[in-house]
């Protein structure tokens, strides 16, 4: 009986280590590339608020956040499935700036692809010039730029003439003064913007018509202004310094660390007072309203007691010398200073940095001070000066600062 032929021998498999005629470069190209891991980082940015509807993204509006999100995608930091969906990469901002408000030390955080190196250069390549990224810091997985920010420092550049109560008087005051010994004249700049009054010559009145001495922000004025600003320091109920917030809302209670008027700085042809405020957090329009009421007090439109009243939660109704009960909410219409002079100067993460100092780099602006100052000089300061010189942002606002528009100040 014939035996069946043996089965054909199997071809030995080629070992990857053995020699082969296959092109190693082709094999490497065919191998799947490993996607780098996402890393939680805090990114330091600056921007000029001109032409933007604020920091926070808003459908149909041009915002800083909207431009940033798109630039992060184009820079390769965000994958296609997460494009336009910041929640998927833990997006957070340290502060929410209003329309037209700038920032020199804003911080945002999220989980991004930071490899290969060069994320900041790629990001800036896809951002408009008024928005710049300075750098980033690796942070803990639980880091959140909003929740971990201890304090925020804002600067308001207020034109010196805003504190001169004889400059830029309102229309009614000018008309009422005609023919009197204290006749007030309006400025020619505001006249050219539709505020020309019949029978009044075009002239600029930077000085008190009852004195030959021009207004100056000297030691006496500085001392008074700082006393007024100091009234905001501490924990108060700021429901009158924002919108749509009730007196009983816990969110109305805010802590102000410091508020003071610094040196006078000249930008182009205008002198500004550098007003610096530091607080844990701020509500919508809060800083602009604090500045607005302080200017009203300095111009003698309102007594300093009005500011104390505006910071109360309720009014007191006295029954006897020893008894009182809560009355109605204190509601005062507080003037809002223009947004153009305000910018976010720096965000502080003191508690976080102290806790993680041994394992993570600090989230701080120390390494980007020169870049931030250069950005202010190039974008923020010229914008503030131009808005005053060409548009008269504060000058025109002063015309509306009267008891007819704000009867609660009287």
Short mmCIF file of N, CA and C in Angstrom, two decimals, residues 114-120 122:
data_model
loop_
_atom_site.label_atom_id
_atom_site.label_comp_id
_atom_site.label_asym_id
_atom_site.label_seq_id
_atom_site.Cartn_x
_atom_site.Cartn_y
_atom_site.Cartn_z
N UNK A 114 0.05 69.55 22.98
CA UNK A 114 1.15 70.53 22.99
C UNK A 114 2.39 69.99 22.28
N UNK A 115 2.35 68.75 21.81
CA UNK A 115 3.45 68.17 21.03
C UNK A 115 3.00 68.08 19.57
N UNK A 116 3.89 68.34 18.63
CA UNK A 116 5.29 68.71 18.81
C UNK A 116 5.44 70.12 19.37
N UNK A 117 6.63 70.47 19.83
CA UNK A 117 6.85 71.80 20.41
C UNK A 117 6.53 72.92 19.42
N UNK A 118 6.28 74.09 19.95
CA UNK A 118 5.99 75.23 19.10
C UNK A 118 4.53 75.62 19.08
N UNK A 119 3.75 75.20 20.10
CA UNK A 119 2.32 75.50 20.13
C UNK A 119 2.06 77.01 20.11
N UNK A 120 2.81 77.77 20.91
CA UNK A 120 2.56 79.21 21.00
C UNK A 120 2.78 79.90 19.66
N UNK A 122 2.55 78.48 16.69
CA UNK A 122 1.48 78.07 15.79
C UNK A 122 0.18 78.79 16.14
#
